[in-house]
Amino acid sequence: MISNFMKLIWKYFDVICFLAAIIFAVWGCFLLNFIAGIFSVAISLVIIGYLSEKIASL
């Protein structure tokens, strides 16, 4: 039971770290240039959309 609980927490931890990494990458692109920031938002949304579809199909 504890092992399953730890696996569940670990899954959420990975998602939180992934989203935090995307947020900081987008923030860094906005610090470089506004146009680079807009493109990074678009790329991030495509990646998140693709991964959410992959998760939904499991």
mmCIF file with all atom_site columns, N, CA, C and O in Angstrom:
data_model
loop_
_atom_site.group_PDB
_atom_site.id
_atom_site.type_symbol
_atom_site.label_atom_id
_atom_site.label_alt_id
_atom_site.label_comp_id
_atom_site.label_asym_id
_atom_site.label_entity_id
_atom_site.label_seq_id
_atom_site.pdbx_PDB_ins_code
_atom_site.Cartn_x
_atom_site.Cartn_y
_atom_site.Cartn_z
_atom_site.occupancy
_atom_site.B_iso_or_equiv
_atom_site.pdbx_formal_charge
_atom_site.auth_seq_id
_atom_site.auth_comp_id
_atom_site.auth_asym_id
_atom_site.auth_atom_id
_atom_site.pdbx_PDB_model_num
ATOM 1   N N  . MET A 1 1  ? 0.808  -1.188 0.000   1.00 0.00 ? 1  MET A N  1
ATOM 2   C CA . MET A 1 1  ? 0.000  0.000  0.000   1.00 0.00 ? 1  MET A CA 1
ATOM 3   C C  . MET A 1 1  ? 0.856  1.258  0.000   1.00 0.00 ? 1  MET A C  1
ATOM 4   O O  . MET A 1 1  ? 0.583  2.192  -0.742  1.00 0.00 ? 1  MET A O  1
ATOM 5   N N  . ILE A 1 2  ? 1.877  1.268  0.806   1.00 0.00 ? 2  ILE A N  1
ATOM 6   C CA . ILE A 1 2  ? 2.773  2.426  0.859   1.00 0.00 ? 2  ILE A CA 1
ATOM 7   C C  . ILE A 1 2  ? 3.544  2.555  -0.455  1.00 0.00 ? 2  ILE A C  1
ATOM 8   O O  . ILE A 1 2  ? 3.772  3.664  -0.947  1.00 0.00 ? 2  ILE A O  1
ATOM 9   N N  . SER A 1 3  ? 3.916  1.447  -1.027  1.00 0.00 ? 3  SER A N  1
ATOM 10  C CA . SER A 1 3  ? 4.643  1.471  -2.299  1.00 0.00 ? 3  SER A CA 1
ATOM 11  C C  . SER A 1 3  ? 3.781  2.083  -3.405  1.00 0.00 ? 3  SER A C  1
ATOM 12  O O  . SER A 1 3  ? 4.281  2.890  -4.198  1.00 0.00 ? 3  SER A O  1
ATOM 13  N N  . ASN A 1 4  ? 2.508  1.714  -3.459  1.00 0.00 ? 4  ASN A N  1
ATOM 14  C CA . ASN A 1 4  ? 1.610  2.290  -4.459  1.00 0.00 ? 4  ASN A CA 1
ATOM 15  C C  . ASN A 1 4  ? 1.423  3.785  -4.238  1.00 0.00 ? 4  ASN A C  1
ATOM 16  O O  . ASN A 1 4  ? 1.353  4.555  -5.191  1.00 0.00 ? 4  ASN A O  1
ATOM 17  N N  . PHE A 1 5  ? 1.334  4.184  -2.982  1.00 0.00 ? 5  PHE A N  1
ATOM 18  C CA . PHE A 1 5  ? 1.182  5.604  -2.659  1.00 0.00 ? 5  PHE A CA 1
ATOM 19  C C  . PHE A 1 5  ? 2.412  6.397  -3.104  1.00 0.00 ? 5  PHE A C  1
ATOM 20  O O  . PHE A 1 5  ? 2.284  7.490  -3.656  1.00 0.00 ? 5  PHE A O  1
ATOM 21  N N  . MET A 1 6  ? 3.588  5.841  -2.894  1.00 0.00 ? 6  MET A N  1
ATOM 22  C CA . MET A 1 6  ? 4.823  6.524  -3.299  1.00 0.00 ? 6  MET A CA 1
ATOM 23  C C  . MET A 1 6  ? 4.919  6.620  -4.824  1.00 0.00 ? 6  MET A C  1
ATOM 24  O O  . MET A 1 6  ? 5.384  7.624  -5.352  1.00 0.00 ? 6  MET A O  1
ATOM 25  N N  . LYS A 1 7  ? 4.477  5.591  -5.541  1.00 0.00 ? 7  LYS A N  1
ATOM 26  C CA . LYS A 1 7  ? 4.477  5.633  -7.004  1.00 0.00 ? 7  LYS A CA 1
ATOM 27  C C  . LYS A 1 7  ? 3.526  6.706  -7.508  1.00 0.00 ? 7  LYS A C  1
ATOM 28  O O  . LYS A 1 7  ? 3.826  7.408  -8.477  1.00 0.00 ? 7  LYS A O  1
ATOM 29  N N  . LEU A 1 8  ? 2.382  6.855  -6.859  1.00 0.00 ? 8  LEU A N  1
ATOM 30  C CA . LEU A 1 8  ? 1.414  7.881  -7.238  1.00 0.00 ? 8  LEU A CA 1
ATOM 31  C C  . LEU A 1 8  ? 1.997  9.277  -7.020  1.00 0.00 ? 8  LEU A C  1
ATOM 32  O O  . LEU A 1 8  ? 1.878  10.150 -7.887  1.00 0.00 ? 8  LEU A O  1
ATOM 33  N N  . ILE A 1 9  ? 2.624  9.482  -5.889  1.00 0.00 ? 9  ILE A N  1
ATOM 34  C CA . ILE A 1 9  ? 3.271  10.778 -5.617  1.00 0.00 ? 9  ILE A CA 1
ATOM 35  C C  . ILE A 1 9  ? 4.376  11.030 -6.635  1.00 0.00 ? 9  ILE A C  1
ATOM 36  O O  . ILE A 1 9  ? 4.538  12.150 -7.120  1.00 0.00 ? 9  ILE A O  1
ATOM 37  N N  . TRP A 1 10 ? 5.130  10.020 -6.969  1.00 0.00 ? 10 TRP A N  1
ATOM 38  C CA . TRP A 1 10 ? 6.243  10.189 -7.896  1.00 0.00 ? 10 TRP A CA 1
ATOM 39  C C  . TRP A 1 10 ? 5.744  10.590 -9.277  1.00 0.00 ? 10 TRP A C  1
ATOM 40  O O  . TRP A 1 10 ? 6.352  11.419 -9.948  1.00 0.00 ? 10 TRP A O  1
ATOM 41  N N  . LYS A 1 11 ? 4.585  10.043 -9.715  1.00 0.00 ? 11 LYS A N  1
ATOM 42  C CA . LYS A 1 11 ? 4.011  10.434 -11.000 1.00 0.00 ? 11 LYS A CA 1
ATOM 43  C C  . LYS A 1 11 ? 3.657  11.911 -10.997 1.00 0.00 ? 11 LYS A C  1
ATOM 44  O O  . LYS A 1 11 ? 3.945  12.632 -11.945 1.00 0.00 ? 11 LYS A O  1
ATOM 45  N N  . TYR A 1 12 ? 3.018  12.381 -9.950  1.00 0.00 ? 12 TYR A N  1
ATOM 46  C CA . TYR A 1 12 ? 2.656  13.794 -9.871  1.00 0.00 ? 12 TYR A CA 1
ATOM 47  C C  . TYR A 1 12 ? 3.891  14.679 -9.771  1.00 0.00 ? 12 TYR A C  1
ATOM 48  O O  . TYR A 1 12 ? 3.924  15.772 -10.311 1.00 0.00 ? 12 TYR A O  1
ATOM 49  N N  . PHE A 1 13 ? 4.906  14.213 -9.069  1.00 0.00 ? 13 PHE A N  1
ATOM 50  C CA . PHE A 1 13 ? 6.141  14.970 -8.942  1.00 0.00 ? 13 PHE A CA 1
ATOM 51  C C  . PHE A 1 13 ? 6.794  15.163 -10.304 1.00 0.00 ? 13 PHE A C  1
ATOM 52  O O  . PHE A 1 13 ? 7.278  16.252 -10.616 1.00 0.00 ? 13 PHE A O  1
ATOM 53  N N  . ASP A 1 14 ? 6.792  14.140 -11.117 1.00 0.00 ? 14 ASP A N  1
ATOM 54  C CA . ASP A 1 14 ? 7.354  14.245 -12.460 1.00 0.00 ? 14 ASP A CA 1
ATOM 55  C C  . ASP A 1 14 ? 6.583  15.261 -13.300 1.00 0.00 ? 14 ASP A C  1
ATOM 56  O O  . ASP A 1 14 ? 7.183  16.054 -14.019 1.00 0.00 ? 14 ASP A O  1
ATOM 57  N N  . VAL A 1 15 ? 5.266  15.233 -13.210 1.00 0.00 ? 15 VAL A N  1
ATOM 58  C CA . VAL A 1 15 ? 4.449  16.184 -13.977 1.00 0.00 ? 15 VAL A CA 1
ATOM 59  C C  . VAL A 1 15 ? 4.704  17.603 -13.513 1.00 0.00 ? 15 VAL A C  1
ATOM 60  O O  . VAL A 1 15 ? 4.851  18.524 -14.330 1.00 0.00 ? 15 VAL A O  1
ATOM 61  N N  . ILE A 1 16 ? 4.783  17.815 -12.209 1.00 0.00 ? 16 ILE A N  1
ATOM 62  C CA . ILE A 1 16 ? 5.045  19.150 -11.680 1.00 0.00 ? 16 ILE A CA 1
ATOM 63  C C  . ILE A 1 16 ? 6.410  19.649 -12.127 1.00 0.00 ? 16 ILE A C  1
ATOM 64  O O  . ILE A 1 16 ? 6.555  20.809 -12.531 1.00 0.00 ? 16 ILE A O  1
ATOM 65  N N  . CYS A 1 17 ? 7.407  18.789 -12.082 1.00 0.00 ? 17 CYS A N  1
ATOM 66  C CA . CYS A 1 17 ? 8.747  19.186 -12.536 1.00 0.00 ? 17 CYS A CA 1
ATOM 67  C C  . CYS A 1 17 ? 8.761  19.486 -14.030 1.00 0.00 ? 17 CYS A C  1
ATOM 68  O O  . CYS A 1 17 ? 9.409  20.440 -14.470 1.00 0.00 ? 17 CYS A O  1
ATOM 69  N N  . PHE A 1 18 ? 8.045  18.700 -14.823 1.00 0.00 ? 18 PHE A N  1
ATOM 70  C CA . PHE A 1 18 ? 7.959  18.937 -16.258 1.00 0.00 ? 18 PHE A CA 1
ATOM 71  C C  . PHE A 1 18 ? 7.309  20.282 -16.550 1.00 0.00 ? 18 PHE A C  1
ATOM 72  O O  . PHE A 1 18 ? 7.814  21.069 -17.359 1.00 0.00 ? 18 PHE A O  1
ATOM 73  N N  . LEU A 1 19 ? 6.206  20.568 -15.882 1.00 0.00 ? 19 LEU A N  1
ATOM 74  C CA . LEU A 1 19 ? 5.525  21.845 -16.100 1.00 0.00 ? 19 LEU A CA 1
ATOM 75  C C  . LEU A 1 19 ? 6.367  23.022 -15.620 1.00 0.00 ? 19 LEU A C  1
ATOM 76  O O  . LEU A 1 19 ? 6.401  24.078 -16.259 1.00 0.00 ? 19 LEU A O  1
ATOM 77  N N  . ALA A 1 20 ? 7.069  22.852 -14.511 1.00 0.00 ? 20 ALA A N  1
ATOM 78  C CA . ALA A 1 20 ? 7.948  23.909 -14.021 1.00 0.00 ? 20 ALA A CA 1
ATOM 79  C C  . ALA A 1 20 ? 9.086  24.170 -15.012 1.00 0.00 ? 20 ALA A C  1
ATOM 80  O O  . ALA A 1 20 ? 9.451  25.328 -15.252 1.00 0.00 ? 20 ALA A O  1
ATOM 81  N N  . ALA A 1 21 ? 9.620  23.121 -15.594 1.00 0.00 ? 21 ALA A N  1
ATOM 82  C CA . ALA A 1 21 ? 10.693 23.291 -16.578 1.00 0.00 ? 21 ALA A CA 1
ATOM 83  C C  . ALA A 1 21 ? 10.188 24.049 -17.804 1.00 0.00 ? 21 ALA A C  1
ATOM 84  O O  . ALA A 1 21 ? 10.881 24.935 -18.327 1.00 0.00 ? 21 ALA A O  1
ATOM 85  N N  . ILE A 1 22 ? 8.979  23.733 -18.254 1.00 0.00 ? 22 ILE A N  1
ATOM 86  C CA . ILE A 1 22 ? 8.419  24.443 -19.400 1.00 0.00 ? 22 ILE A CA 1
ATOM 87  C C  . ILE A 1 22 ? 8.177  25.910 -19.050 1.00 0.00 ? 22 ILE A C  1
ATOM 88  O O  . ILE A 1 22 ? 8.479  26.808 -19.848 1.00 0.00 ? 22 ILE A O  1
ATOM 89  N N  . ILE A 1 23 ? 7.654  26.169 -17.852 1.00 0.00 ? 23 ILE A N  1
ATOM 90  C CA . ILE A 1 23 ? 7.394  27.550 -17.441 1.00 0.00 ? 23 ILE A CA 1
ATOM 91  C C  . ILE A 1 23 ? 8.683  28.358 -17.413 1.00 0.00 ? 23 ILE A C  1
ATOM 92  O O  . ILE A 1 23 ? 8.734  29.490 -17.907 1.00 0.00 ? 23 ILE A O  1
ATOM 93  N N  . PHE A 1 24 ? 9.742  27.801 -16.865 1.00 0.00 ? 24 PHE A N  1
ATOM 94  C CA . PHE A 1 24 ? 11.007 28.525 -16.796 1.00 0.00 ? 24 PHE A CA 1
ATOM 95  C C  . PHE A 1 24 ? 11.645 28.696 -18.172 1.00 0.00 ? 24 PHE A C  1
ATOM 96  O O  . PHE A 1 24 ? 12.285 29.716 -18.443 1.00 0.00 ? 24 PHE A O  1
ATOM 97  N N  . ALA A 1 25 ? 11.462 27.722 -19.061 1.00 0.00 ? 25 ALA A N  1
ATOM 98  C CA . ALA A 1 25 ? 11.979 27.865 -20.420 1.00 0.00 ? 25 ALA A CA 1
ATOM 99  C C  . ALA A 1 25 ? 11.252 28.988 -21.153 1.00 0.00 ? 25 ALA A C  1
ATOM 100 O O  . ALA A 1 25 ? 11.871 29.795 -21.855 1.00 0.00 ? 25 ALA A O  1
ATOM 101 N N  . VAL A 1 26 ? 9.939  29.053 -20.989 1.00 0.00 ? 26 VAL A N  1
ATOM 102 C CA . VAL A 1 26 ? 9.159  30.126 -21.616 1.00 0.00 ? 26 VAL A CA 1
ATOM 103 C C  . VAL A 1 26 ? 9.553  31.472 -21.024 1.00 0.00 ? 26 VAL A C  1
ATOM 104 O O  . VAL A 1 26 ? 9.721  32.460 -21.753 1.00 0.00 ? 26 VAL A O  1
ATOM 105 N N  . TRP A 1 27 ? 9.717  31.524 -19.729 1.00 0.00 ? 27 TRP A N  1
ATOM 106 C CA . TRP A 1 27 ? 10.121 32.769 -19.069 1.00 0.00 ? 27 TRP A CA 1
ATOM 107 C C  . TRP A 1 27 ? 11.485 33.224 -19.595 1.00 0.00 ? 27 TRP A C  1
ATOM 108 O O  . TRP A 1 27 ? 11.690 34.412 -19.877 1.00 0.00 ? 27 TRP A O  1
ATOM 109 N N  . GLY A 1 28 ? 12.411 32.296 -19.745 1.00 0.00 ? 28 GLY A N  1
ATOM 110 C CA . GLY A 1 28 ? 13.723 32.631 -20.284 1.00 0.00 ? 28 GLY A CA 1
ATOM 111 C C  . GLY A 1 28 ? 13.651 33.137 -21.717 1.00 0.00 ? 28 GLY A C  1
ATOM 112 O O  . GLY A 1 28 ? 14.358 34.074 -22.091 1.00 0.00 ? 28 GLY A O  1
ATOM 113 N N  . CYS A 1 29 ? 12.796 32.551 -22.514 1.00 0.00 ? 29 CYS A N  1
ATOM 114 C CA . CYS A 1 29 ? 12.634 33.029 -23.896 1.00 0.00 ? 29 CYS A CA 1
ATOM 115 C C  . CYS A 1 29 ? 12.035 34.428 -23.928 1.00 0.00 ? 29 CYS A C  1
ATOM 116 O O  . CYS A 1 29 ? 12.412 35.248 -24.761 1.00 0.00 ? 29 CYS A O  1
ATOM 117 N N  . PHE A 1 30 ? 11.092 34.716 -23.024 1.00 0.00 ? 30 PHE A N  1
ATOM 118 C CA . PHE A 1 30 ? 10.543 36.068 -22.958 1.00 0.00 ? 30 PHE A CA 1
ATOM 119 C C  . PHE A 1 30 ? 11.592 37.072 -22.505 1.00 0.00 ? 30 PHE A C  1
ATOM 120 O O  . PHE A 1 30 ? 11.566 38.233 -22.923 1.00 0.00 ? 30 PHE A O  1
ATOM 121 N N  . LEU A 1 31 ? 12.516 36.649 -21.659 1.00 0.00 ? 31 LEU A N  1
ATOM 122 C CA . LEU A 1 31 ? 13.586 37.555 -21.250 1.00 0.00 ? 31 LEU A CA 1
ATOM 123 C C  . LEU A 1 31 ? 14.528 37.863 -22.414 1.00 0.00 ? 31 LEU A C  1
ATOM 124 O O  . LEU A 1 31 ? 15.091 38.961 -22.481 1.00 0.00 ? 31 LEU A O  1
ATOM 125 N N  . LEU A 1 32 ? 14.692 36.911 -23.313 1.00 0.00 ? 32 LEU A N  1
ATOM 126 C CA . LEU A 1 32 ? 15.533 37.143 -24.483 1.00 0.00 ? 32 LEU A CA 1
ATOM 127 C C  . LEU A 1 32 ? 14.863 38.066 -25.482 1.00 0.00 ? 32 LEU A C  1
ATOM 128 O O  . LEU A 1 32 ? 15.465 39.032 -25.957 1.00 0.00 ? 32 LEU A O  1
ATOM 129 N N  . ASN A 1 33 ? 13.597 37.753 -25.808 1.00 0.00 ? 33 ASN A N  1
ATOM 130 C CA . ASN A 1 33 ? 12.926 38.462 -26.884 1.00 0.00 ? 33 ASN A CA 1
ATOM 131 C C  . ASN A 1 33 ? 11.439 38.122 -26.817 1.00 0.00 ? 33 ASN A C  1
ATOM 132 O O  . ASN A 1 33 ? 11.069 36.996 -26.520 1.00 0.00 ? 33 ASN A O  1
ATOM 133 N N  . PHE A 1 34 ? 10.575 39.095 -27.143 1.00 0.00 ? 34 PHE A N  1
ATOM 134 C CA . PHE A 1 34 ? 9.141  38.852 -27.093 1.00 0.00 ? 34 PHE A CA 1
ATOM 135 C C  . PHE A 1 34 ? 8.711  37.817 -28.128 1.00 0.00 ? 34 PHE A C  1
ATOM 136 O O  . PHE A 1 34 ? 7.917  36.928 -27.836 1.00 0.00 ? 34 PHE A O  1
ATOM 137 N N  . ILE A 1 35 ? 9.250  37.892 -29.332 1.00 0.00 ? 35 ILE A N  1
ATOM 138 C CA . ILE A 1 35 ? 8.879  36.955 -30.390 1.00 0.00 ? 35 ILE A CA 1
ATOM 139 C C  . ILE A 1 35 ? 9.335  35.543 -30.030 1.00 0.00 ? 35 ILE A C  1
ATOM 140 O O  . ILE A 1 35 ? 8.601  34.568 -30.240 1.00 0.00 ? 35 ILE A O  1
ATOM 141 N N  . ALA A 1 36 ? 10.521 35.416 -29.462 1.00 0.00 ? 36 ALA A N  1
ATOM 142 C CA . ALA A 1 36 ? 10.995 34.098 -29.017 1.00 0.00 ? 36 ALA A CA 1
ATOM 143 C C  . ALA A 1 36 ? 10.083 33.552 -27.920 1.00 0.00 ? 36 ALA A C  1
ATOM 144 O O  . ALA A 1 36 ? 9.816  32.345 -27.869 1.00 0.00 ? 36 ALA A O  1
ATOM 145 N N  . GLY A 1 37 ? 9.592  34.425 -27.062 1.00 0.00 ? 37 GLY A N  1
ATOM 146 C CA . GLY A 1 37 ? 8.675  34.005 -26.011 1.00 0.00 ? 37 GLY A CA 1
ATOM 147 C C  . GLY A 1 37 ? 7.367  33.475 -26.572 1.00 0.00 ? 37 GLY A C  1
ATOM 148 O O  . GLY A 1 37 ? 6.843  32.465 -26.106 1.00 0.00 ? 37 GLY A O  1
ATOM 149 N N  . ILE A 1 38 ? 6.833  34.163 -27.582 1.00 0.00 ? 38 ILE A N  1
ATOM 150 C CA . ILE A 1 38 ? 5.586  33.718 -28.202 1.00 0.00 ? 38 ILE A CA 1
ATOM 151 C C  . ILE A 1 38 ? 5.776  32.350 -28.853 1.00 0.00 ? 38 ILE A C  1
ATOM 152 O O  . ILE A 1 38 ? 4.931  31.459 -28.722 1.00 0.00 ? 38 ILE A O  1
ATOM 153 N N  . PHE A 1 39 ? 6.877  32.167 -29.563 1.00 0.00 ? 39 PHE A N  1
ATOM 154 C CA . PHE A 1 39 ? 7.152  30.865 -30.183 1.00 0.00 ? 39 PHE A CA 1
ATOM 155 C C  . PHE A 1 39 ? 7.338  29.771 -29.128 1.00 0.00 ? 39 PHE A C  1
ATOM 156 O O  . PHE A 1 39 ? 6.905  28.638 -29.313 1.00 0.00 ? 39 PHE A O  1
ATOM 157 N N  . SER A 1 40 ? 7.971  30.105 -28.016 1.00 0.00 ? 40 SER A N  1
ATOM 158 C CA . SER A 1 40 ? 8.160  29.095 -26.978 1.00 0.00 ? 40 SER A CA 1
ATOM 159 C C  . SER A 1 40 ? 6.836  28.714 -26.333 1.00 0.00 ? 40 SER A C  1
ATOM 160 O O  . SER A 1 40 ? 6.641  27.554 -25.963 1.00 0.00 ? 40 SER A O  1
ATOM 161 N N  . VAL A 1 41 ? 5.903  29.664 -26.204 1.00 0.00 ? 41 VAL A N  1
ATOM 162 C CA . VAL A 1 41 ? 4.575  29.335 -25.689 1.00 0.00 ? 41 VAL A CA 1
ATOM 163 C C  . VAL A 1 41 ? 3.878  28.371 -26.642 1.00 0.00 ? 41 VAL A C  1
ATOM 164 O O  . VAL A 1 41 ? 3.269  27.377 -26.227 1.00 0.00 ? 41 VAL A O  1
ATOM 165 N N  . ALA A 1 42 ? 3.975  28.645 -27.940 1.00 0.00 ? 42 ALA A N  1
ATOM 166 C CA . ALA A 1 42 ? 3.339  27.776 -28.933 1.00 0.00 ? 42 ALA A CA 1
ATOM 167 C C  . ALA A 1 42 ? 3.925  26.367 -28.885 1.00 0.00 ? 42 ALA A C  1
ATOM 168 O O  . ALA A 1 42 ? 3.179  25.378 -28.884 1.00 0.00 ? 42 ALA A O  1
ATOM 169 N N  . ILE A 1 43 ? 5.221  26.271 -28.824 1.00 0.00 ? 43 ILE A N  1
ATOM 170 C CA . ILE A 1 43 ? 5.871  24.965 -28.775 1.00 0.00 ? 43 ILE A CA 1
ATOM 171 C C  . ILE A 1 43 ? 5.513  24.228 -27.483 1.00 0.00 ? 43 ILE A C  1
ATOM 172 O O  . ILE A 1 43 ? 5.243  23.027 -27.495 1.00 0.00 ? 43 ILE A O  1
ATOM 173 N N  . SER A 1 44 ? 5.468  24.952 -26.388 1.00 0.00 ? 44 SER A N  1
ATOM 174 C CA . SER A 1 44 ? 5.112  24.339 -25.109 1.00 0.00 ? 44 SER A CA 1
ATOM 175 C C  . SER A 1 44 ? 3.691  23.805 -25.130 1.00 0.00 ? 44 SER A C  1
ATOM 176 O O  . SER A 1 44 ? 3.426  22.701 -24.633 1.00 0.00 ? 44 SER A O  1
ATOM 177 N N  . LEU A 1 45 ? 2.764  24.563 -25.700 1.00 0.00 ? 45 LEU A N  1
ATOM 178 C CA . LEU A 1 45 ? 1.380  24.101 -25.770 1.00 0.00 ? 45 LEU A CA 1
ATOM 179 C C  . LEU A 1 45 ? 1.237  22.881 -26.669 1.00 0.00 ? 45 LEU A C  1
ATOM 180 O O  . LEU A 1 45 ? 0.445  21.974 -26.371 1.00 0.00 ? 45 LEU A O  1
ATOM 181 N N  . VAL A 1 46 ? 2.006  22.827 -27.747 1.00 0.00 ? 46 VAL A N  1
ATOM 182 C CA . VAL A 1 46 ? 1.978  21.651 -28.619 1.00 0.00 ? 46 VAL A CA 1
ATOM 183 C C  . VAL A 1 46 ? 2.497  20.427 -27.868 1.00 0.00 ? 46 VAL A C  1
ATOM 184 O O  . VAL A 1 46 ? 1.903  19.344 -27.928 1.00 0.00 ? 46 VAL A O  1
ATOM 185 N N  . ILE A 1 47 ? 3.570  20.583 -27.131 1.00 0.00 ? 47 ILE A N  1
ATOM 186 C CA . ILE A 1 47 ? 4.145  19.466 -26.379 1.00 0.00 ? 47 ILE A CA 1
ATOM 187 C C  . ILE A 1 47 ? 3.176  18.989 -25.299 1.00 0.00 ? 47 ILE A C  1
ATOM 188 O O  . ILE A 1 47 ? 2.938  17.787 -25.143 1.00 0.00 ? 47 ILE A O  1
ATOM 189 N N  . ILE A 1 48 ? 2.591  19.931 -24.554 1.00 0.00 ? 48 ILE A N  1
ATOM 190 C CA . ILE A 1 48 ? 1.654  19.553 -23.499 1.00 0.00 ? 48 ILE A CA 1
ATOM 191 C C  . ILE A 1 48 ? 0.411  18.898 -24.091 1.00 0.00 ? 48 ILE A C  1
ATOM 192 O O  . ILE A 1 48 ? -0.103 17.915 -23.548 1.00 0.00 ? 48 ILE A O  1
ATOM 193 N N  . GLY A 1 49 ? -0.088 19.432 -25.196 1.00 0.00 ? 49 GLY A N  1
ATOM 194 C CA . GLY A 1 49 ? -1.247 18.822 -25.854 1.00 0.00 ? 49 GLY A CA 1
ATOM 195 C C  . GLY A 1 49 ? -0.964 17.418 -26.330 1.00 0.00 ? 49 GLY A C  1
ATOM 196 O O  . GLY A 1 49 ? -1.789 16.510 -26.168 1.00 0.00 ? 49 GLY A O  1
ATOM 197 N N  . TYR A 1 50 ? 0.192  17.213 -26.931 1.00 0.00 ? 50 TYR A N  1
ATOM 198 C CA . TYR A 1 50 ? 0.569  15.883 -27.412 1.00 0.00 ? 50 TYR A CA 1
ATOM 199 C C  . TYR A 1 50 ? 0.678  14.896 -26.234 1.00 0.00 ? 50 TYR A C  1
ATOM 200 O O  . TYR A 1 50 ? 0.163  13.776 -26.313 1.00 0.00 ? 50 TYR A O  1
ATOM 201 N N  . LEU A 1 51 ? 1.326  15.320 -25.170 1.00 0.00 ? 51 LEU A N  1
ATOM 202 C CA . LEU A 1 51 ? 1.490  14.407 -24.034 1.00 0.00 ? 51 LEU A CA 1
ATOM 203 C C  . LEU A 1 51 ? 0.158  14.123 -23.349 1.00 0.00 ? 51 LEU A C  1
ATOM 204 O O  . LEU A 1 51 ? -0.054 12.998 -22.882 1.00 0.00 ? 51 LEU A O  1
ATOM 205 N N  . SER A 1 52 ? -0.731 15.093 -23.290 1.00 0.00 ? 52 SER A N  1
ATOM 206 C CA . SER A 1 52 ? -2.028 14.829 -22.667 1.00 0.00 ? 52 SER A CA 1
ATOM 207 C C  . SER A 1 52 ? -2.855 13.850 -23.514 1.00 0.00 ? 52 SER A C  1
ATOM 208 O O  . SER A 1 52 ? -3.591 13.036 -22.975 1.00 0.00 ? 52 SER A O  1
ATOM 209 N N  . GLU A 1 53 ? -2.725 13.923 -24.840 1.00 0.00 ? 53 GLU A N  1
ATOM 210 C CA . GLU A 1 53 ? -3.409 12.952 -25.697 1.00 0.00 ? 53 GLU A CA 1
ATOM 211 C C  . GLU A 1 53 ? -2.813 11.555 -25.515 1.00 0.00 ? 53 GLU A C  1
ATOM 212 O O  . GLU A 1 53 ? -3.539 10.562 -25.533 1.00 0.00 ? 53 GLU A O  1
ATOM 213 N N  . LYS A 1 54 ? -1.503 11.462 -25.370 1.00 0.00 ? 54 LYS A N  1
ATOM 214 C CA . LYS A 1 54 ? -0.856 10.169 -25.147 1.00 0.00 ? 54 LYS A CA 1
ATOM 215 C C  . LYS A 1 54 ? -1.300 9.573  -23.812 1.00 0.00 ? 54 LYS A C  1
ATOM 216 O O  . LYS A 1 54 ? -1.556 8.381  -23.715 1.00 0.00 ? 54 LYS A O  1
ATOM 217 N N  . ILE A 1 55 ? -1.422 10.415 -22.791 1.00 0.00 ? 55 ILE A N  1
ATOM 218 C CA . ILE A 1 55 ? -1.847 9.931  -21.482 1.00 0.00 ? 55 ILE A CA 1
ATOM 219 C C  . ILE A 1 55 ? -3.304 9.500  -21.538 1.00 0.00 ? 55 ILE A C  1
ATOM 220 O O  . ILE A 1 55 ? -3.687 8.483  -20.937 1.00 0.00 ? 55 ILE A O  1
ATOM 221 N N  . ALA A 1 56 ? -4.136 10.253 -22.245 1.00 0.00 ? 56 ALA A N  1
ATOM 222 C CA . ALA A 1 56 ? -5.566 9.931  -22.319 1.00 0.00 ? 56 ALA A CA 1
ATOM 223 C C  . ALA A 1 56 ? -5.803 8.621  -23.065 1.00 0.00 ? 56 ALA A C  1
ATOM 224 O O  . ALA A 1 56 ? -6.796 7.928  -22.796 1.00 0.00 ? 56 ALA A O  1
ATOM 225 N N  . SER A 1 57 ? -4.907 8.256  -23.970 1.00 0.00 ? 57 SER A N  1
ATOM 226 C CA . SER A 1 57 ? -5.100 7.028  -24.733 1.00 0.00 ? 57 SER A CA 1
ATOM 227 C C  . SER A 1 57 ? -4.632 5.789  -23.992 1.00 0.00 ? 57 SER A C  1
ATOM 228 O O  . SER A 1 57 ? -4.827 4.673  -24.465 1.00 0.00 ? 57 SER A O  1
ATOM 229 N N  . LEU A 1 58 ? -4.014 5.936  -22.849 1.00 0.00 ? 58 LEU A N  1
ATOM 230 C CA . LEU A 1 58 ? -3.536 4.775  -22.073 1.00 0.00 ? 58 LEU A CA 1
ATOM 231 C C  . LEU A 1 58 ? -4.633 4.032  -21.424 1.00 0.00 ? 58 LEU A C  1
ATOM 232 O O  . LEU A 1 58 ? -5.610 4.187  -21.055 1.00 0.00 ? 58 LEU A O  1
#
